[in-house]
Short mmCIF file of C-alpha atoms in Angstrom, two decimals:
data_model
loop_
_atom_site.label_atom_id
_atom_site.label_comp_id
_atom_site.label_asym_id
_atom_site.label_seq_id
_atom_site.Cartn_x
_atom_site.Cartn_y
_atom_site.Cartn_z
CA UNK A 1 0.00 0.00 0.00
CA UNK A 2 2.05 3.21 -1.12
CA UNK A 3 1.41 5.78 1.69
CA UNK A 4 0.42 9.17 1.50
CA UNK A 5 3.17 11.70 0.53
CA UNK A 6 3.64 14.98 3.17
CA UNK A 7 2.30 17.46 0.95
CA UNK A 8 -1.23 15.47 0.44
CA UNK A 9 -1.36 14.16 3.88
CA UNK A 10 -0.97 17.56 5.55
CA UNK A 11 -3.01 19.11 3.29
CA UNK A 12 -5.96 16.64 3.12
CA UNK A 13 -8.93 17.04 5.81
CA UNK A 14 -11.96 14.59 7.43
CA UNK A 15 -15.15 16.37 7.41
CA UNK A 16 -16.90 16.14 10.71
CA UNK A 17 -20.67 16.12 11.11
CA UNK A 18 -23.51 17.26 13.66
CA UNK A 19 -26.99 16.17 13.91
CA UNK A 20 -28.18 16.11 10.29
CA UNK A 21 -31.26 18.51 8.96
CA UNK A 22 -30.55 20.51 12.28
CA UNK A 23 -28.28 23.00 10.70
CA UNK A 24 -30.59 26.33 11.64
CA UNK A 25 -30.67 24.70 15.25
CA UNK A 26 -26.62 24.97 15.51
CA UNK A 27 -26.33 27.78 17.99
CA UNK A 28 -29.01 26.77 20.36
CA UNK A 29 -27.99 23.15 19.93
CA UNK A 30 -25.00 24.66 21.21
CA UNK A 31 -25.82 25.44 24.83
CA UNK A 32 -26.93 22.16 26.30
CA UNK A 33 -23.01 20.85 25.28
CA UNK A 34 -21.77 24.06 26.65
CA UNK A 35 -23.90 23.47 30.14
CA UNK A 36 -22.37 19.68 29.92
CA UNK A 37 -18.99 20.62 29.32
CA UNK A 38 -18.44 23.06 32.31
CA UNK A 39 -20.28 20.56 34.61
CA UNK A 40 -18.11 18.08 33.88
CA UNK A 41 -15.12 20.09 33.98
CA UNK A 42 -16.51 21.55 37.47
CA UNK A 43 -17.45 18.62 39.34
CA UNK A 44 -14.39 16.69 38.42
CA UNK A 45 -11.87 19.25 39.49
CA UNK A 46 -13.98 19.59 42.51
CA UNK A 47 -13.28 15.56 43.12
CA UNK A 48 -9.99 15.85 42.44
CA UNK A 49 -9.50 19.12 44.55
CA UNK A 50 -11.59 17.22 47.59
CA UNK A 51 -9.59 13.81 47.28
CA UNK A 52 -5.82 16.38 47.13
CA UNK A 53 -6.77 18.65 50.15
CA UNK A 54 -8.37 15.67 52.75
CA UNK A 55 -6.21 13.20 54.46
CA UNK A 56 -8.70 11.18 55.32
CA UNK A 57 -10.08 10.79 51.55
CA UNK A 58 -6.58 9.20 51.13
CA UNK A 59 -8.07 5.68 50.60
CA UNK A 60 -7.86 2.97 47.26
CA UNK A 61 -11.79 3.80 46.47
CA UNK A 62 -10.93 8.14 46.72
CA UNK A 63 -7.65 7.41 45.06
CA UNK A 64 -9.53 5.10 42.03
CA UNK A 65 -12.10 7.75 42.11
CA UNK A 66 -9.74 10.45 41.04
CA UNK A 67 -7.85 8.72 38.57
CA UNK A 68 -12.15 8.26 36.99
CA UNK A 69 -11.90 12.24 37.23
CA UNK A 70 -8.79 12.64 35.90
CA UNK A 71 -9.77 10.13 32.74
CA UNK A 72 -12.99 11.91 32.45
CA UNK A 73 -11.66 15.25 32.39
CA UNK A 74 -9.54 13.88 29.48
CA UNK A 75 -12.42 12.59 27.51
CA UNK A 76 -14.04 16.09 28.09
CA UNK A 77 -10.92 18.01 26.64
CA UNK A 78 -10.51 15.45 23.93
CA UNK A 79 -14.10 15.49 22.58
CA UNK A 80 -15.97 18.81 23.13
CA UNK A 81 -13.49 21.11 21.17
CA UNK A 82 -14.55 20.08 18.06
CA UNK A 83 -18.34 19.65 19.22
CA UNK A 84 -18.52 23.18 19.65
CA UNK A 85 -16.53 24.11 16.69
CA UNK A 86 -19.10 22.66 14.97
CA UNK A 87 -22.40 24.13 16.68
CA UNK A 88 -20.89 27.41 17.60
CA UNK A 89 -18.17 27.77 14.70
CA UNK A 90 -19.74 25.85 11.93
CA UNK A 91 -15.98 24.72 11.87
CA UNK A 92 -16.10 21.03 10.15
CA UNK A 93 -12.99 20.31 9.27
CA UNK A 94 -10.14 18.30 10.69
CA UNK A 95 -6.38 17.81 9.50
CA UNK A 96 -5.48 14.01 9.58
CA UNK A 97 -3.15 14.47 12.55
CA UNK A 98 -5.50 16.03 14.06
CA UNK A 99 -8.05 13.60 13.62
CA UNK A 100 -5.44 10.91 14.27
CA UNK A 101 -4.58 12.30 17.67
CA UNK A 102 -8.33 12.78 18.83
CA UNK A 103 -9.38 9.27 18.33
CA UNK A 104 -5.75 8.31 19.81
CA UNK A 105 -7.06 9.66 22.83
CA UNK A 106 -10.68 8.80 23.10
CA UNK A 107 -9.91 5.14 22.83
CA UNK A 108 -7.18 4.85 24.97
CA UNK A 109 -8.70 7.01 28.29
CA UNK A 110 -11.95 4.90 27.22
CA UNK A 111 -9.47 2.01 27.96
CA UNK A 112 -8.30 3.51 30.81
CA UNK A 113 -11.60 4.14 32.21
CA UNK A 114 -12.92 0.68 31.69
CA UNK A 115 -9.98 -0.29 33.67
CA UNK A 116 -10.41 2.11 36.47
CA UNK A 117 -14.30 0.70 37.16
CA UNK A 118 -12.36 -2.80 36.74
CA UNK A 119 -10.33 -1.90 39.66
CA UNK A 120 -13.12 -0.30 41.78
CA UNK A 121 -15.08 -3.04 41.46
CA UNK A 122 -11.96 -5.55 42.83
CA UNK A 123 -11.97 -2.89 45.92
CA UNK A 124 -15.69 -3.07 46.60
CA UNK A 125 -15.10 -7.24 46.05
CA UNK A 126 -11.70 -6.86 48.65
CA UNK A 127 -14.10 -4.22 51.08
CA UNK A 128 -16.96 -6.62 51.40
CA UNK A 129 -15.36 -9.78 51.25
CA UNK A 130 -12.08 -9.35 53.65
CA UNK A 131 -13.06 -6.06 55.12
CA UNK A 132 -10.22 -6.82 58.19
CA UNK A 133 -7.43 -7.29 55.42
CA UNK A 134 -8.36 -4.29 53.18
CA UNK A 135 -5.97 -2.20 54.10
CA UNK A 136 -3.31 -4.59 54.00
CA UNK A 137 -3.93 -5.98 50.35
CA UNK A 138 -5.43 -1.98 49.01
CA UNK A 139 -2.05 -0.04 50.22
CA UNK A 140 -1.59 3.68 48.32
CA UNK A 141 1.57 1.92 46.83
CA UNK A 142 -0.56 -1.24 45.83
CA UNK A 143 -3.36 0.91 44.49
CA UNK A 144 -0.84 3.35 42.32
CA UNK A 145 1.23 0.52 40.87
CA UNK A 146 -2.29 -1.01 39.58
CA UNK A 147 -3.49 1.90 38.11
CA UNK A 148 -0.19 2.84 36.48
CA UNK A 149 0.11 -0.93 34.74
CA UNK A 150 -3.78 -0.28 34.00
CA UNK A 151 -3.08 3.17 31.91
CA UNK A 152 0.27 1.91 29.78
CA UNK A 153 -1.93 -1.08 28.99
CA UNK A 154 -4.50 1.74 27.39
CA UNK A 155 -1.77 3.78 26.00
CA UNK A 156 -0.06 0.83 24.74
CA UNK A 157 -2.90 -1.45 22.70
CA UNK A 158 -4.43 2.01 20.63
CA UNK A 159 -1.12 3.90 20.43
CA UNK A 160 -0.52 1.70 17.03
CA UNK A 161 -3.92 2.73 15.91
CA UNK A 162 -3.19 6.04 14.51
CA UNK A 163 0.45 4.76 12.97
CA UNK A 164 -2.12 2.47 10.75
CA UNK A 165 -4.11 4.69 9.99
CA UNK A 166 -1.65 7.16 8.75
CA UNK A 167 -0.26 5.29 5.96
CA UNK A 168 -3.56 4.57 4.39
CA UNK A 169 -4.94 6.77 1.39
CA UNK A 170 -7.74 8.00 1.82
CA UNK A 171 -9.82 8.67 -1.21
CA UNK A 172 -13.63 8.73 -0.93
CA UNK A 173 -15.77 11.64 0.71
CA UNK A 174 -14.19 11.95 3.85
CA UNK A 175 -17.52 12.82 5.70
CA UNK A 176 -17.54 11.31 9.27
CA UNK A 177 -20.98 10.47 10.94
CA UNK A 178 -19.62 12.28 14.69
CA UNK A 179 -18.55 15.41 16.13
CA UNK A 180 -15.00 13.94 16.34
CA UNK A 181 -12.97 11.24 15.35
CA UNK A 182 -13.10 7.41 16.02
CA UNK A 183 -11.00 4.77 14.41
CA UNK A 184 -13.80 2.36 13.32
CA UNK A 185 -15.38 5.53 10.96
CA UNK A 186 -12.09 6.65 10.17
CA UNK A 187 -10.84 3.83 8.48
CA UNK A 188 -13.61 2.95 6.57
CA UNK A 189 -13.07 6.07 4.60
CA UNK A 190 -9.55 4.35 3.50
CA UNK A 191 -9.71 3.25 -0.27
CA UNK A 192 -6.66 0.69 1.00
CA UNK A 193 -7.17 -2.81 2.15
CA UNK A 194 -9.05 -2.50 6.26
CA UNK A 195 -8.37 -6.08 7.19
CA UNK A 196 -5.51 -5.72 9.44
CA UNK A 197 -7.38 -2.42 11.18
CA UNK A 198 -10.46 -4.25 11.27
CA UNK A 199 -9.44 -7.26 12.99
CA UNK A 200 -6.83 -5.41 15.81
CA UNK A 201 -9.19 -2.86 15.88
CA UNK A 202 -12.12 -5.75 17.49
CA UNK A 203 -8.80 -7.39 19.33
CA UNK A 204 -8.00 -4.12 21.43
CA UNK A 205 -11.94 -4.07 22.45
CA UNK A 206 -12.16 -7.41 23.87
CA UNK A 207 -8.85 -7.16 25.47
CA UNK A 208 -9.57 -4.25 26.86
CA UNK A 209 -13.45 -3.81 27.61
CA UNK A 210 -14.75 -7.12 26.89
CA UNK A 211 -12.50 -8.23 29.48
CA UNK A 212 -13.29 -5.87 32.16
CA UNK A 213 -16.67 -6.27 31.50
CA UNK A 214 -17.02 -10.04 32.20
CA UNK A 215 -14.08 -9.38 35.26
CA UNK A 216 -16.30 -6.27 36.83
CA UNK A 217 -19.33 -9.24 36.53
CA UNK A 218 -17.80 -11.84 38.01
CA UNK A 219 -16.86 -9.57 41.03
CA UNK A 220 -20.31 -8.44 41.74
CA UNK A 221 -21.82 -12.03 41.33
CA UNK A 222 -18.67 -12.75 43.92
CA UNK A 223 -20.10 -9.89 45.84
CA UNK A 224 -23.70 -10.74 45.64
CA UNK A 225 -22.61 -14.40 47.14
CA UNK A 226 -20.57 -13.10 49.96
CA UNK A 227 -23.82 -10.63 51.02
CA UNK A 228 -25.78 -13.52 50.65
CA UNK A 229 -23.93 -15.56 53.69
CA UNK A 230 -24.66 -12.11 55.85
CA UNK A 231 -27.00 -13.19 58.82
CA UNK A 232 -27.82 -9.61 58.98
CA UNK A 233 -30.33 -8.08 56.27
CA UNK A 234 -29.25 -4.51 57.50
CA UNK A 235 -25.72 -5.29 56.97
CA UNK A 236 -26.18 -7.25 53.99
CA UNK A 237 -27.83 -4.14 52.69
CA UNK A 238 -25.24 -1.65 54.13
CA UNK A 239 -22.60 -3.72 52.05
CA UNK A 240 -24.66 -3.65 48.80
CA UNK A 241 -25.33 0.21 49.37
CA UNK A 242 -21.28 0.69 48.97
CA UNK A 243 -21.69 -0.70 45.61
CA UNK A 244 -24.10 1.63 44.05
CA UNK A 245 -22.74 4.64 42.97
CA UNK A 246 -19.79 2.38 41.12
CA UNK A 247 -22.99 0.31 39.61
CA UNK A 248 -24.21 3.41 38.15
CA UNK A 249 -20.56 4.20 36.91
CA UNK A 250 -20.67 1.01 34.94
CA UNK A 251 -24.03 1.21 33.43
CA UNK A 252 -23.51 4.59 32.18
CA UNK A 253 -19.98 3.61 30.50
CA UNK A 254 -20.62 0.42 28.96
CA UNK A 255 -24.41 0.79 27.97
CA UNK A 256 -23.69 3.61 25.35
CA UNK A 257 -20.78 1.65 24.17
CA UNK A 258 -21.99 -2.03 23.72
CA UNK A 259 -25.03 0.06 21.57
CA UNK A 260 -22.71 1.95 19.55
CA UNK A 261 -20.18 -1.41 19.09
CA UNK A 262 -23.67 -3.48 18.08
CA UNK A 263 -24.52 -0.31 15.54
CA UNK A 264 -21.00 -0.08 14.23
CA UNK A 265 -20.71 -3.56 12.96
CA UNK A 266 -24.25 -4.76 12.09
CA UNK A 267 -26.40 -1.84 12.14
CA UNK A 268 -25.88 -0.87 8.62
CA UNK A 269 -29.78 0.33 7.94
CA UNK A 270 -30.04 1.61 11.63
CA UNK A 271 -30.55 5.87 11.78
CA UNK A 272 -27.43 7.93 11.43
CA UNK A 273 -29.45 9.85 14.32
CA UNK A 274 -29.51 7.07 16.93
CA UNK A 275 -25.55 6.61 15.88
CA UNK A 276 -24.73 9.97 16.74
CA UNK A 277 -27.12 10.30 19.97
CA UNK A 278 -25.51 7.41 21.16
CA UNK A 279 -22.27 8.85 20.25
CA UNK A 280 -22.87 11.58 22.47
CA UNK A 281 -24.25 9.90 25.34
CA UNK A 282 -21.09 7.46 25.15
CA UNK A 283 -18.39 10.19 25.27
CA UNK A 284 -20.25 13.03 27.36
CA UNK A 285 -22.45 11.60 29.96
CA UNK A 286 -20.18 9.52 32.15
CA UNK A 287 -18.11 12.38 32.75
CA UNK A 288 -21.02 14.78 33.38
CA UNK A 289 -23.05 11.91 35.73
CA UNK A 290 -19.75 10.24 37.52
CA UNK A 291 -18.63 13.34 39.54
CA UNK A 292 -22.53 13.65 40.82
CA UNK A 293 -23.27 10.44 41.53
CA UNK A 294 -20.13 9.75 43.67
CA UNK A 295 -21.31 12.96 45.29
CA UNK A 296 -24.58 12.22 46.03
CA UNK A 297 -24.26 8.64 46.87
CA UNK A 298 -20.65 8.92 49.14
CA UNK A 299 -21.95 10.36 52.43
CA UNK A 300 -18.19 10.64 53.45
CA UNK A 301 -17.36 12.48 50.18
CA UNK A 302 -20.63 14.99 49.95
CA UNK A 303 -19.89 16.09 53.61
CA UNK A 304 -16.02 17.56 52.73
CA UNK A 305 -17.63 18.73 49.59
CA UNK A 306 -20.28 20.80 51.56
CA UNK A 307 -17.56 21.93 54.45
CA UNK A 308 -15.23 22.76 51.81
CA UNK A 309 -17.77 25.56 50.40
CA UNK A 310 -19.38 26.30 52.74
CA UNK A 311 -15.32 27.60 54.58
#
């Protein structure tokens, strides 16, 4: 496959695409992403400024919790740029690097964040199930060194991605069905042989979320069997009441994506709407929703929130 030369490839562009017929609805389109953006941005600095300042938030669940914020303030940055150029600006196109470097990061803190709700869900399994060894097996030391292998394994199974895709030509419409760039749209716009991208492409997504997926279930039914063999229905519930805010966590992450995956690959006739609603909901709403669940749900966590503004 002869690869693009420097003076085409930096001069050729991906077309990206908002919510089709809507055009005259741009601007006011416009404000709901705005109003999603700075809430996310808001409540996860908050986390992360909460977690920083308290001692006594320095636990494995705080510390997995902002690495989540950290990922999801990522996603934000990576995502709603070119969102808003598109509602606010009108601004459609995107240089290959460009594009190249958005979907580099999208997938890989996507990775990462599958992995983080991995690990939370191995401390709620450690917390219920050998609550007197916790903090023996969950040290700060433990817990970094887990999520540090964690995010090199998300850097390190997309960071090829974009080194494929480069050398590709690329000679059909260019018109992307998103705001932004993903590698599954992207390289179906290649007019070079897909087969390699295609398969590693479904290899990094059951490496990565299809196996935290079945892991985070077979913690919870783990879980559920050790709350079970509780004598005590208050405690049993007490112990499944830990697990509910990182429940929520996981629906609203994987949800959007298995829907989107499912579209991708065999929903050829389904709307280019629903693609791009789901779309948004996939990239945009865990990082709006995780900051204010964790809130609402962590008493321990909403009281140094409220004591922090209230000072």
């Amino acid at each position: 496959m002869s690869p693009l030369n420097d003076t085409k490839f930096k001069s050729a562009m991906f077309l990206l695409t908002g919510l089709p017929g809507q055009e005259y609805f741009h601007l006011w389109i416009s404000i709901p992403f705005c109003i999603m953006y700075a809430i996310s941005i808001l409540g996860n600095s908050v986390i992360l400024f909460i977690v920083k300042t308290d001692p006594s938030l320095h636990e494995p669940m705080y510390i997995f919790l902002s690495m989540l914020a950290i990922t999801d303030l990522g996603l934000s940055v990576a995502t709603i740029p070119t969102i808003l150029g598109i509602y606010l600006f009108k601004s459609r196109e995107i240089s290959f690097n460009a594009c190249f470097a958005q979907l580099f990061f999208i997938h890989s803190l996507q990775c990462i964040e599958s992995s983080l709700l991995l690990l939370m869900a191995f401390d709620r399994f450690i917390a219920i199930r050998d609550p007197l060894r916790y903090a023996s097996i969950l040290t700060l030391p433990t817990t970094a060194k887990m999520g540090l292998v964690f995010v090199l394994r998300g850097v390190a199974v997309i960071l090829p991605l974009p080194f494929l895709l480069r050398h590709f030509q690329y000679c059909r419409a260019n018109v992307l069905s998103h705001s932004y760039c993903l590698h599954q749209e992207v390289m179906k716009m290649a007019c070079s042989d897909i087969t390699v991208n295609s398969i590693y492409g479904l290899f990094t997504t059951l490496l990565t979320m299809g196996l935290d997926s079945l892991l985070i279930f077979l913690s919870y039914v783990m879980i559920i069997k050790t709350v079970l063999s509780v004598v005590s229905h208050s405690e049993c519930l007490r112990a499944l009441n830990t697990c509910v805010s990182h429940l929520c966590a996981v629906l609203l992450f994987y949800t959007p994506e298995i829907g989107l995956s499912v579209i991708h690959r065999f929903g050829k006739g389904s709307s280019p709407v629903l693609q791009i609603l789901l779309g948004y909901i996939s990239l945009l709403v865990p990082p709006l929703m995780n900051p204010i669940v964790y809130s609402v749900k962590s008493k321990h966590l909403r009281v140094r929130i409220i004591r922090a503004f209230v000072k």
